[in-house]
Coordinates of N, CA and C in Angstrom, one line a residue:
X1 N 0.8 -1.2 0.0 CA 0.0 0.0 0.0 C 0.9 1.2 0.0
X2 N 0.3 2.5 -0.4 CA 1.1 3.2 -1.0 C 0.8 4.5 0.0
X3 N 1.6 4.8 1.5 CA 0.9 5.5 2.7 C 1.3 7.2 1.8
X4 N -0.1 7.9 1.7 CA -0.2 8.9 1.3 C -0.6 10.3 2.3
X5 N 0.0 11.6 2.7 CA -0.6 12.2 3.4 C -1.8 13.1 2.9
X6 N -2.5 13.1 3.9 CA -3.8 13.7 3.5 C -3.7 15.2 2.4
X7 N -2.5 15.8 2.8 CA -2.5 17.0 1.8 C -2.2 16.5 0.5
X8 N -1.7 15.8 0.6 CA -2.0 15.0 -1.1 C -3.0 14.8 -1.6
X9 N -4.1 14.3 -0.7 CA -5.2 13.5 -1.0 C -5.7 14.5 -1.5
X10 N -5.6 15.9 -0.7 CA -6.3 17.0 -1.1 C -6.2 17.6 -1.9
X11 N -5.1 17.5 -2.5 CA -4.7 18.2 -3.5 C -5.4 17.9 -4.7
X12 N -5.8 16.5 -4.7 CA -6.5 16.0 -5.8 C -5.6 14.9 -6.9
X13 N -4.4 14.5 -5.9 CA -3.6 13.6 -6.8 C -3.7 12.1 -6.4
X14 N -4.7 11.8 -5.1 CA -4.9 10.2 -5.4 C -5.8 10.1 -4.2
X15 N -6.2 8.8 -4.2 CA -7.0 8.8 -3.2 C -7.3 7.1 -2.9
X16 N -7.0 6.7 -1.8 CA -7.0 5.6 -1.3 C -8.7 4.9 -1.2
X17 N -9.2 3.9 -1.4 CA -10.2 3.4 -1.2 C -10.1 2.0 -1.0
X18 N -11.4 1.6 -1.0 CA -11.7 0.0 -0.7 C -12.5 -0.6 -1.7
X19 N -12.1 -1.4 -2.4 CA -12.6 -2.0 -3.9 C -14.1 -3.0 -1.9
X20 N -15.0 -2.5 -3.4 CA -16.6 -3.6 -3.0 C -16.1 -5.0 -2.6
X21 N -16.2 -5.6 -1.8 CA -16.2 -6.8 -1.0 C -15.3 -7.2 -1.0
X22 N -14.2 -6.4 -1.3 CA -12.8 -7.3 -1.0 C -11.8 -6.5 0.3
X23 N -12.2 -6.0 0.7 CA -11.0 -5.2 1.5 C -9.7 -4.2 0.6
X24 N -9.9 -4.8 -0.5 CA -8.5 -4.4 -1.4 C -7.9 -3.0 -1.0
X25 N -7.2 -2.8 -1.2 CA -7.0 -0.6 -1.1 C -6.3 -0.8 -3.1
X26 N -7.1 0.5 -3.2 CA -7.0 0.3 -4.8 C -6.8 2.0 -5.1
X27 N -6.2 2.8 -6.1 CA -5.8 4.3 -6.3 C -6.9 5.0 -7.4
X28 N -7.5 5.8 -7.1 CA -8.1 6.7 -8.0 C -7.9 8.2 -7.9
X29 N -7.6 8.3 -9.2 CA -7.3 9.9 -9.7 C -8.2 11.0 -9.6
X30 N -8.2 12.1 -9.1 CA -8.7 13.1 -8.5 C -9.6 13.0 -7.5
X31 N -10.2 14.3 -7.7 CA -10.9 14.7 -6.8 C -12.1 15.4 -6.9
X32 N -13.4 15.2 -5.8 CA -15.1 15.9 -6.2 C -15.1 16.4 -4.4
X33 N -14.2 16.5 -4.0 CA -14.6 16.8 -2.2 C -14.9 18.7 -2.7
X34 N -15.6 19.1 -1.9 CA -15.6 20.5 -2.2 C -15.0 21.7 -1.2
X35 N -13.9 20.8 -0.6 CA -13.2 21.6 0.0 C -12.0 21.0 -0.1
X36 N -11.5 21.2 -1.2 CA -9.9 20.2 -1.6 C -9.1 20.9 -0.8
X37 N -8.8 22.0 -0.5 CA -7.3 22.3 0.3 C -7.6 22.2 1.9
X38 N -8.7 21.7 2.2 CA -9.3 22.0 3.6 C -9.5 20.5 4.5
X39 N -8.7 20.0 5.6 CA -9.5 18.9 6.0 C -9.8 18.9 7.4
X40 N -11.6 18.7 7.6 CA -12.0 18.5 8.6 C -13.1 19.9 8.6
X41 N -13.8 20.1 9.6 CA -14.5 21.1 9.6 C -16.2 21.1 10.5
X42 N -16.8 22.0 10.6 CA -17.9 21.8 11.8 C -18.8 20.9 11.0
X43 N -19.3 20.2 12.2 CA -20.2 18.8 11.8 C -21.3 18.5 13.0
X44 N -22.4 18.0 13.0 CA -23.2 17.7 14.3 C -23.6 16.4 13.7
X45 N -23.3 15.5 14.7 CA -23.8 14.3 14.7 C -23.8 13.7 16.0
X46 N -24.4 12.3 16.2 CA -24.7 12.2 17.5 C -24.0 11.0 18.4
X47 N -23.5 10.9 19.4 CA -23.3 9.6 20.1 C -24.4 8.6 20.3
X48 N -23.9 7.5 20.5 CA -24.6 6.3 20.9 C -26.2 6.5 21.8
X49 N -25.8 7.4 22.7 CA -26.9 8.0 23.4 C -27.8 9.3 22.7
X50 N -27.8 9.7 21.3 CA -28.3 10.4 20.8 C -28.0 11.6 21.5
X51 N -26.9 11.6 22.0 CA -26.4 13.6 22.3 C -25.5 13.7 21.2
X52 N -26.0 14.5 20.8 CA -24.9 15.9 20.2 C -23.7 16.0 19.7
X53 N -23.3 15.8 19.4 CA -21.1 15.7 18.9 C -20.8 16.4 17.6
X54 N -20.4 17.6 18.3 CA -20.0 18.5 17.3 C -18.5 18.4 16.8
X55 N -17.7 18.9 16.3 CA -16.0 19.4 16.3 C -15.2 19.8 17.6
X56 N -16.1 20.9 18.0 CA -15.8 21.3 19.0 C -15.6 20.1 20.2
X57 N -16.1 19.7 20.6 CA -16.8 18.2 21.7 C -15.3 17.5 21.2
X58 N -14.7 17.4 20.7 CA -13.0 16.6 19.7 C -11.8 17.2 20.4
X59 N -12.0 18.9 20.4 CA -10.9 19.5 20.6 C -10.6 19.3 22.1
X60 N -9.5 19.8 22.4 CA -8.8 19.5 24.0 C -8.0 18.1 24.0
X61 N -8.2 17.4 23.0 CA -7.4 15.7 23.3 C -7.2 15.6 21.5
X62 N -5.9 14.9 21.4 CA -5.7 14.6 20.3 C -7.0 13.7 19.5
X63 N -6.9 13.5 18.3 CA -8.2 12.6 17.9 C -7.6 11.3 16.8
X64 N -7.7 10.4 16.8 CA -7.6 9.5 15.8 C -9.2 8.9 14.9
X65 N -9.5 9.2 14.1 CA -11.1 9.6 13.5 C -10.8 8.3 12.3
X66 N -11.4 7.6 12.1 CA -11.7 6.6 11.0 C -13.4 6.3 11.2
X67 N -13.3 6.3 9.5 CA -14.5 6.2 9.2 C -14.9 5.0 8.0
X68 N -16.6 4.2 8.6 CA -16.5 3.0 8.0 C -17.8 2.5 8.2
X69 N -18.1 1.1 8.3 CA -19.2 0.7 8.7 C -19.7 -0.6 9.1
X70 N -20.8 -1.2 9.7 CA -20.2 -2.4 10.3 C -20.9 -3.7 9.4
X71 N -20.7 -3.3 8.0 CA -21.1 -4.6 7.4 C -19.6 -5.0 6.4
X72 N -18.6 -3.6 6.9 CA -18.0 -3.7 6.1 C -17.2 -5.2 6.4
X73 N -16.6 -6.1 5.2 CA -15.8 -7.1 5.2 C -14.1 -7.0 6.0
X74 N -13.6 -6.5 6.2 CA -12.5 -6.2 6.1 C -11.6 -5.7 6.8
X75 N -11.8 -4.4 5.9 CA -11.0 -2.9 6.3 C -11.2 -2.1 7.8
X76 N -12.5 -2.4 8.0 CA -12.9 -1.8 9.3 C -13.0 -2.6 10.4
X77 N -13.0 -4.0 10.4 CA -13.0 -5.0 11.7 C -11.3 -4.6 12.1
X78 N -10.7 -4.6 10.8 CA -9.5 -4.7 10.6 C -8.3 -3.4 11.3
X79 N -8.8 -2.3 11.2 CA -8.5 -1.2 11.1 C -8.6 -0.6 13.0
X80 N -9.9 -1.8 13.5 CA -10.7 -1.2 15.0 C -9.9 -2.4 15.8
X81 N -9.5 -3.2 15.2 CA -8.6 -4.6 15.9 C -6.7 -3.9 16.1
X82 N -6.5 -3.0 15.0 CA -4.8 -2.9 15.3 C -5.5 -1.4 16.5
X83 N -6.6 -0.4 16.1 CA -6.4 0.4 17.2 C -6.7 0.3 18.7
X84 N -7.7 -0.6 19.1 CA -7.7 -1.2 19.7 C -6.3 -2.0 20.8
X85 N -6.0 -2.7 20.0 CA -4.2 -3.5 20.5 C -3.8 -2.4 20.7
X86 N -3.6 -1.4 19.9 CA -2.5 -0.3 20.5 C -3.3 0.8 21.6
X87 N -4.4 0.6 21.7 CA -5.0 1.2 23.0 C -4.2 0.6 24.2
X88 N -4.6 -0.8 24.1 CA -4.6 -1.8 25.5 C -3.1 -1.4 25.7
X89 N -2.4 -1.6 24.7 CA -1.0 -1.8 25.3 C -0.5 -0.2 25.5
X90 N -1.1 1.0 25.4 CA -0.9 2.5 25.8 C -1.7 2.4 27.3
X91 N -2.7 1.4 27.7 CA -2.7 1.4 28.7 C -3.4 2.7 29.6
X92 N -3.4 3.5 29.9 CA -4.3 4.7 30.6 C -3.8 5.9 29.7
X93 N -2.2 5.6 29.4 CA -1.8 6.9 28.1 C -2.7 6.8 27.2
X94 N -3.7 5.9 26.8 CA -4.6 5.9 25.7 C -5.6 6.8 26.1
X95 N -5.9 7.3 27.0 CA -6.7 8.1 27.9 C -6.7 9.8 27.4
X96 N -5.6 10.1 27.0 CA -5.3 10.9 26.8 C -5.7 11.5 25.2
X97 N -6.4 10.3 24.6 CA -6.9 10.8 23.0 C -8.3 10.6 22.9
X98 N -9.0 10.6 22.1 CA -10.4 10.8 21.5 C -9.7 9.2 20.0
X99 N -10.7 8.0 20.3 CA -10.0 7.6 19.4 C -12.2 7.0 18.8
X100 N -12.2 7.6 17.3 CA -13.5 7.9 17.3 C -13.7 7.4 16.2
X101 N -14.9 6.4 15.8 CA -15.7 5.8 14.1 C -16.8 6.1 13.8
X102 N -16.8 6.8 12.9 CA -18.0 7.6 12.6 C -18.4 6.6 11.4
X103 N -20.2 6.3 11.5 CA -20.7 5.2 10.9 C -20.9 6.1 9.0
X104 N -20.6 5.4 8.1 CA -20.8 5.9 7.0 C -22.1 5.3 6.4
X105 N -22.9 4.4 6.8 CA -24.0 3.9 6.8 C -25.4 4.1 7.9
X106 N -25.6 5.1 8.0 CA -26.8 4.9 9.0 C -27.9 4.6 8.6
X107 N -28.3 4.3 7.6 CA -29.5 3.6 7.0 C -29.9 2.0 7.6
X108 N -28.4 1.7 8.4 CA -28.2 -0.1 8.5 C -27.3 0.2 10.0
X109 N -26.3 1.1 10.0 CA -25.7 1.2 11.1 C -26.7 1.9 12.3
X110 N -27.5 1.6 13.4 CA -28.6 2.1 14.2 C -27.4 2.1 15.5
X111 N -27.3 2.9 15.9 CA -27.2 3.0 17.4 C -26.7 1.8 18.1
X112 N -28.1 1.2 18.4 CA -27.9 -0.4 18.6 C -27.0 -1.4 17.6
X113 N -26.7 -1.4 16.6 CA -26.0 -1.8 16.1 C -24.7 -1.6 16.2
X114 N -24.9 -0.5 16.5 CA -23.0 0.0 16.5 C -22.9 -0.3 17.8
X115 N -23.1 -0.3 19.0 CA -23.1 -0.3 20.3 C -22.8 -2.0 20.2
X116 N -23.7 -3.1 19.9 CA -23.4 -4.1 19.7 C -21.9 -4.4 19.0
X117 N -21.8 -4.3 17.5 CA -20.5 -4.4 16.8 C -19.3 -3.8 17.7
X118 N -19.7 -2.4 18.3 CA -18.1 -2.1 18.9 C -17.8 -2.9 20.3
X119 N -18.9 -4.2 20.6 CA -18.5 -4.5 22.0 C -16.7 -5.3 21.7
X120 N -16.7 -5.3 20.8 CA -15.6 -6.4 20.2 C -14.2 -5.4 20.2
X121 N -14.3 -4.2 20.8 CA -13.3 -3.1 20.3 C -12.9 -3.1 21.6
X122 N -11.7 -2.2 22.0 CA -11.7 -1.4 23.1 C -12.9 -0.1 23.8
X123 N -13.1 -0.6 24.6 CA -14.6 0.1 24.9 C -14.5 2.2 24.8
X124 N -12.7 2.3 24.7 CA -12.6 4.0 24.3 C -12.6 4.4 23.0
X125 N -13.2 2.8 22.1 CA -13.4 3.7 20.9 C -14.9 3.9 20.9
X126 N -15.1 5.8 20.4 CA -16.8 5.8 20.1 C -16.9 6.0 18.9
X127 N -18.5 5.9 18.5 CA -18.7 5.7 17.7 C -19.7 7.2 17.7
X128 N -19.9 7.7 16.6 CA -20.9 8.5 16.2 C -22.1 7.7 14.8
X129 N -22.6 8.7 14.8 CA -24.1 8.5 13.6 C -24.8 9.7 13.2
X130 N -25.4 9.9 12.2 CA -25.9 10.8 11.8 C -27.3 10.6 11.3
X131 N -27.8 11.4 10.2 CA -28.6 11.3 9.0 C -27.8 10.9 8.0
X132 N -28.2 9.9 7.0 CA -27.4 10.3 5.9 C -26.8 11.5 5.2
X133 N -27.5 12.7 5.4 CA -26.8 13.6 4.8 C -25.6 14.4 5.7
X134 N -26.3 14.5 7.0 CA -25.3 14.5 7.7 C -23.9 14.0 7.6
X135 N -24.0 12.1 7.3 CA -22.7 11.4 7.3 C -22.1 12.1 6.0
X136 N -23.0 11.8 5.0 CA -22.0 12.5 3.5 C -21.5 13.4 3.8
X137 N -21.8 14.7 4.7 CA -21.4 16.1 4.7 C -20.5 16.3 5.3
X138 N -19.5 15.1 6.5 CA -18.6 14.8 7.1 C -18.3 14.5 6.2
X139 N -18.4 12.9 5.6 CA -17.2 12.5 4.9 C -16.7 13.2 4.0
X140 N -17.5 14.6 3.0 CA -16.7 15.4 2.0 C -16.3 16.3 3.0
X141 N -16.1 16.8 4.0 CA -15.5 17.5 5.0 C -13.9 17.2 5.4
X142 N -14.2 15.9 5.7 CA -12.9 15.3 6.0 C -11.8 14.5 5.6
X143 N -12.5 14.8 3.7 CA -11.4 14.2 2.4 C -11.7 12.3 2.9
X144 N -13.1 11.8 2.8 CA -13.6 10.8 2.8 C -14.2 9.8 1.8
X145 N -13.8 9.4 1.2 CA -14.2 8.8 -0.1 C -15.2 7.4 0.5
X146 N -16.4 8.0 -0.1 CA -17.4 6.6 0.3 C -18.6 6.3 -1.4
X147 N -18.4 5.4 -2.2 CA -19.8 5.3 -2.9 C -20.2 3.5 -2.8
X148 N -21.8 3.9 -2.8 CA -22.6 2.7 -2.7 C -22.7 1.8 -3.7
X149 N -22.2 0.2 -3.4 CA -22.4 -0.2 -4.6 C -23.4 -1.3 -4.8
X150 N -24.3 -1.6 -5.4 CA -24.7 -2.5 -5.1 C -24.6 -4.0 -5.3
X151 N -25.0 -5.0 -4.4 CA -24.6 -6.3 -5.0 C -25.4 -7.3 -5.3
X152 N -25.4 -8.3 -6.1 CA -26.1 -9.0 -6.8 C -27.2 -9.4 -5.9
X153 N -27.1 -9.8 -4.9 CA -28.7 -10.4 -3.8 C -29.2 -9.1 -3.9
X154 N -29.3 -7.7 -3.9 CA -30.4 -6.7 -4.1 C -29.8 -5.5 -3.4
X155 N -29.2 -6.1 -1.9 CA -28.2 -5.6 -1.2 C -27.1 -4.4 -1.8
X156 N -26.3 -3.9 -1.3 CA -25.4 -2.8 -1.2 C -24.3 -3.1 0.0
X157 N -23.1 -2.5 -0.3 CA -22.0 -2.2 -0.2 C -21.2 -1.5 -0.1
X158 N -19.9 -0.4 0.3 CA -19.6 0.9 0.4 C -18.2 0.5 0.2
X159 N -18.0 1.2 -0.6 CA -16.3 1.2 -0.9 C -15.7 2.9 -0.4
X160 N -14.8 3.0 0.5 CA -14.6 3.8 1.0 C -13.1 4.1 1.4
X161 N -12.7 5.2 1.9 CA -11.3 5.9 2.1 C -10.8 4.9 3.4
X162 N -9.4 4.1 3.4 CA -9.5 3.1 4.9 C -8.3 3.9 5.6
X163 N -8.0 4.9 5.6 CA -6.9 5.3 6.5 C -7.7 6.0 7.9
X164 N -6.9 6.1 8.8 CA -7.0 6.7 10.2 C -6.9 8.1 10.1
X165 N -7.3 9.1 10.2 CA -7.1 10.1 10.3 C -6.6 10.8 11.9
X166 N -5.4 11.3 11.5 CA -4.9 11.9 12.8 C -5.2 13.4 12.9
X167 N -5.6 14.1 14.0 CA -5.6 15.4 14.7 C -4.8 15.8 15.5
X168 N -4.6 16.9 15.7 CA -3.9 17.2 17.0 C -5.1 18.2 18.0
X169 N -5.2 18.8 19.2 CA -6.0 18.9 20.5 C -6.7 20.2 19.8
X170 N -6.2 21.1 18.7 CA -6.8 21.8 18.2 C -7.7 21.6 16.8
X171 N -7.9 20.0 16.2 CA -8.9 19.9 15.0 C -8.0 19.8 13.6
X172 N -6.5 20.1 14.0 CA -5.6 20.6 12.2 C -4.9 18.6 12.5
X173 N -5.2 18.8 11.2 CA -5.1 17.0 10.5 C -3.3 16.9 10.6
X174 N -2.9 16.3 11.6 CA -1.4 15.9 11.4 C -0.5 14.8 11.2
X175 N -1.5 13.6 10.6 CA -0.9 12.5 10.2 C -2.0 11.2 9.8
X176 N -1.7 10.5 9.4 CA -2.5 9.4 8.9 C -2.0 8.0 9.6
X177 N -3.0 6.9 10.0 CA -2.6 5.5 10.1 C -3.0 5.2 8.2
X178 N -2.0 4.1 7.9 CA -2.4 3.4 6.6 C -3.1 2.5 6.9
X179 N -3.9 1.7 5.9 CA -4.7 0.4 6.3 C -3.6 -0.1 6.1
X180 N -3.6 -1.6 7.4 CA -2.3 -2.6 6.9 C -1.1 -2.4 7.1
X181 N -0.9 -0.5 8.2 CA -0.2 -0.9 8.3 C 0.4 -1.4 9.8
X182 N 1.7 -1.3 9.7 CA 2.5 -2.6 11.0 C 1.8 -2.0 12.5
X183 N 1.3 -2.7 13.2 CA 0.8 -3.2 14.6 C 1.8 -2.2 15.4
X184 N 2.8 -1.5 15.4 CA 4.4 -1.4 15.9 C 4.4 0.0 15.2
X185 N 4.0 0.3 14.6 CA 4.0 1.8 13.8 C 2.6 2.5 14.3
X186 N 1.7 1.8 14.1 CA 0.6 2.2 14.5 C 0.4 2.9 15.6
X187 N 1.0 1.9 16.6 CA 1.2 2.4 18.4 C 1.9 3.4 18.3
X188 N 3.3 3.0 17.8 CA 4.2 4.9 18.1 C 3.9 5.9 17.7
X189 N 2.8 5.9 16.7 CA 2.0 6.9 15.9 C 1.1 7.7 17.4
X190 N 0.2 6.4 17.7 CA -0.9 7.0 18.8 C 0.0 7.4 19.7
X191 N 1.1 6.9 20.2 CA 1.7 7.5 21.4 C 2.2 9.1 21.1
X192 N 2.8 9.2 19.5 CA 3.3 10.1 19.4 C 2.3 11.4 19.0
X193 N 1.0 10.6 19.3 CA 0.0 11.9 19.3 C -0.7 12.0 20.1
X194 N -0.5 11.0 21.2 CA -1.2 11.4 22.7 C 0.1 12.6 23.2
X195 N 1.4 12.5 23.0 CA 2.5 13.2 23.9 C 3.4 14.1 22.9
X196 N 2.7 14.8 22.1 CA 3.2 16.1 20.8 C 4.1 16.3 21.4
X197 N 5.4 16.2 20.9 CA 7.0 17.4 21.3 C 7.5 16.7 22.6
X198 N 6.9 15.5 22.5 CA 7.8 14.6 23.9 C 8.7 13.3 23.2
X199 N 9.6 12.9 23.7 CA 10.0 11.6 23.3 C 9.8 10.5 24.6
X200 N 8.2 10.3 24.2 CA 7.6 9.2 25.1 C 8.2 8.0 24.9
X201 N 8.4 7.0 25.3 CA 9.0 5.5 25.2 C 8.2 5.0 24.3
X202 N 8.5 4.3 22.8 CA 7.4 4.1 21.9 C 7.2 5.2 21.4
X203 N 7.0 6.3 21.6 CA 7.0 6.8 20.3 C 7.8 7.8 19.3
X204 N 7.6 8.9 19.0 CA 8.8 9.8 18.5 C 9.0 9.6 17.0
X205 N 7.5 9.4 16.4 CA 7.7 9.1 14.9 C 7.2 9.8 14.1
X206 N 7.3 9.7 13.0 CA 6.5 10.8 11.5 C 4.8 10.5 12.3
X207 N 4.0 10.9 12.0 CA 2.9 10.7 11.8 C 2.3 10.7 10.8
X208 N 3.2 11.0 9.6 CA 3.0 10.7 8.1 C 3.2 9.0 7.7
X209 N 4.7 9.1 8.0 CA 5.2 8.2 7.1 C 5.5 7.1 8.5
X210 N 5.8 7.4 9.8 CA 6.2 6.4 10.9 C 7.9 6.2 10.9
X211 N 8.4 7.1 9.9 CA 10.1 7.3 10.2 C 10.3 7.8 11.5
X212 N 11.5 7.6 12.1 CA 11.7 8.2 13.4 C 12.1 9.7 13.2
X213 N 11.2 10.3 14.1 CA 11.4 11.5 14.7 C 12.3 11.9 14.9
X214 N 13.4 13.1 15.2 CA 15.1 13.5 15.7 C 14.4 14.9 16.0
X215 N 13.2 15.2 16.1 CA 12.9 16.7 16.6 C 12.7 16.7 18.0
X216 N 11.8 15.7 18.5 CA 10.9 15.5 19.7 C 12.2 16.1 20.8
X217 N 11.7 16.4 21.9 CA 12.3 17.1 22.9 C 12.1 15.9 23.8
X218 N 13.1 15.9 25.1 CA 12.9 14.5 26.0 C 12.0 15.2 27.1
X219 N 11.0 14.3 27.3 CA 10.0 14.6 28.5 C 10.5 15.1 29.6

């Protein structure tokens, strides 16, 4: 896989997705988001308990934001299983972030459904939900590639953007997880965005690319 940073994505020179029922990550050329140089931005959608969750409700703690759905095959059991692991093993330091999946299906994703599907996660990841238009108006918000496809039993499908999106305590996008990628990268990524400008044990890495860091200051 080919880890791309989001100001690329934005730019309109590629864009990561999920081929229909395979998990695959596959590349398509340009761009229809209507805010290409821009990612992220005010949104209202709701928690599990139907309150409220704005942008604002994000800021104060770093955020790791992926977005998906729970019929998906793949990418997203897959994607909630490495963040997850690297929760458990950050331990209470995981405490320190907003680690958040926002349903790209709520037609099929209910509340109750997502509350069931995430019992399988670490219980600090939440989930949000919307209206459908709501969800679309995040996902073009936040350089999210989702379309519906449908499949032969009558059913439908979503092929969609599988990277992690990283934040920092103020809302500005400062790195990406890849789908797929290493278990070991992933964590020094979260650590290195729970503890900005520290050289925490574990972490101290790009949050682009997962090269080591030589800037970070020692705690």
């Amino acid at each position: 896989m080919i880890s791309t940073p989001l100001a690329v994505l934005a730019s309109g020179v590629m864009l990561a997705f999920v081929a229909a029922g395979t998990g695959a990550i596959m590349l398509q050329q340009g761009s229809s988001f209507s805010h290409p140089r821009r990612v992220g931005g005010p949104f209202t959608l709701a928690d599990l308990d139907g309150k409220p969750v704005t942008e604002a409700d994000l800021k104060g703690k770093p955020t790791a934001l992926f977005f998906g759905f729970t019929r998906c095959p793949e990418v997203c059991p897959t994607t909630l299983t490495t963040l997850s692991g690297a929760l458990e093993r950050m331990g209470k330091d995981g405490d320190r972030l907003n680690v958040v999946f926002v349903t790209l299906d709520p037609a099929r994703d209910t509340p109750d459904t997502l509350r069931d599907y995430l019992t399988a996660f670490d219980p600090r990841i939440r989930a949000l939900v919307g209206t459908p238009e709501e969800a679309a108006r995040m996902a073009d918000l936040y350089h999210v590639h989702v379309r519906r496809i449908p499949t032969r039993d009558g059913d439908y499908t979503l092929e969609h953007t599988a990277a992690v999106e990283l934040f920092d305590r103020d809302g500005k996008v400062v790195g990406e997880i890849g789908y797929n990628e290493e278990a070991k990268i992933a964590l020094a990524k979260l650590i290195t965005l729970a503890f900005p400008g520290q050289c925490h044990p574990g972490g101290g890495v790009s949050l682009w690319d997962g090269a080591a860091d030589g800037t970070c200051k020692a705690s």
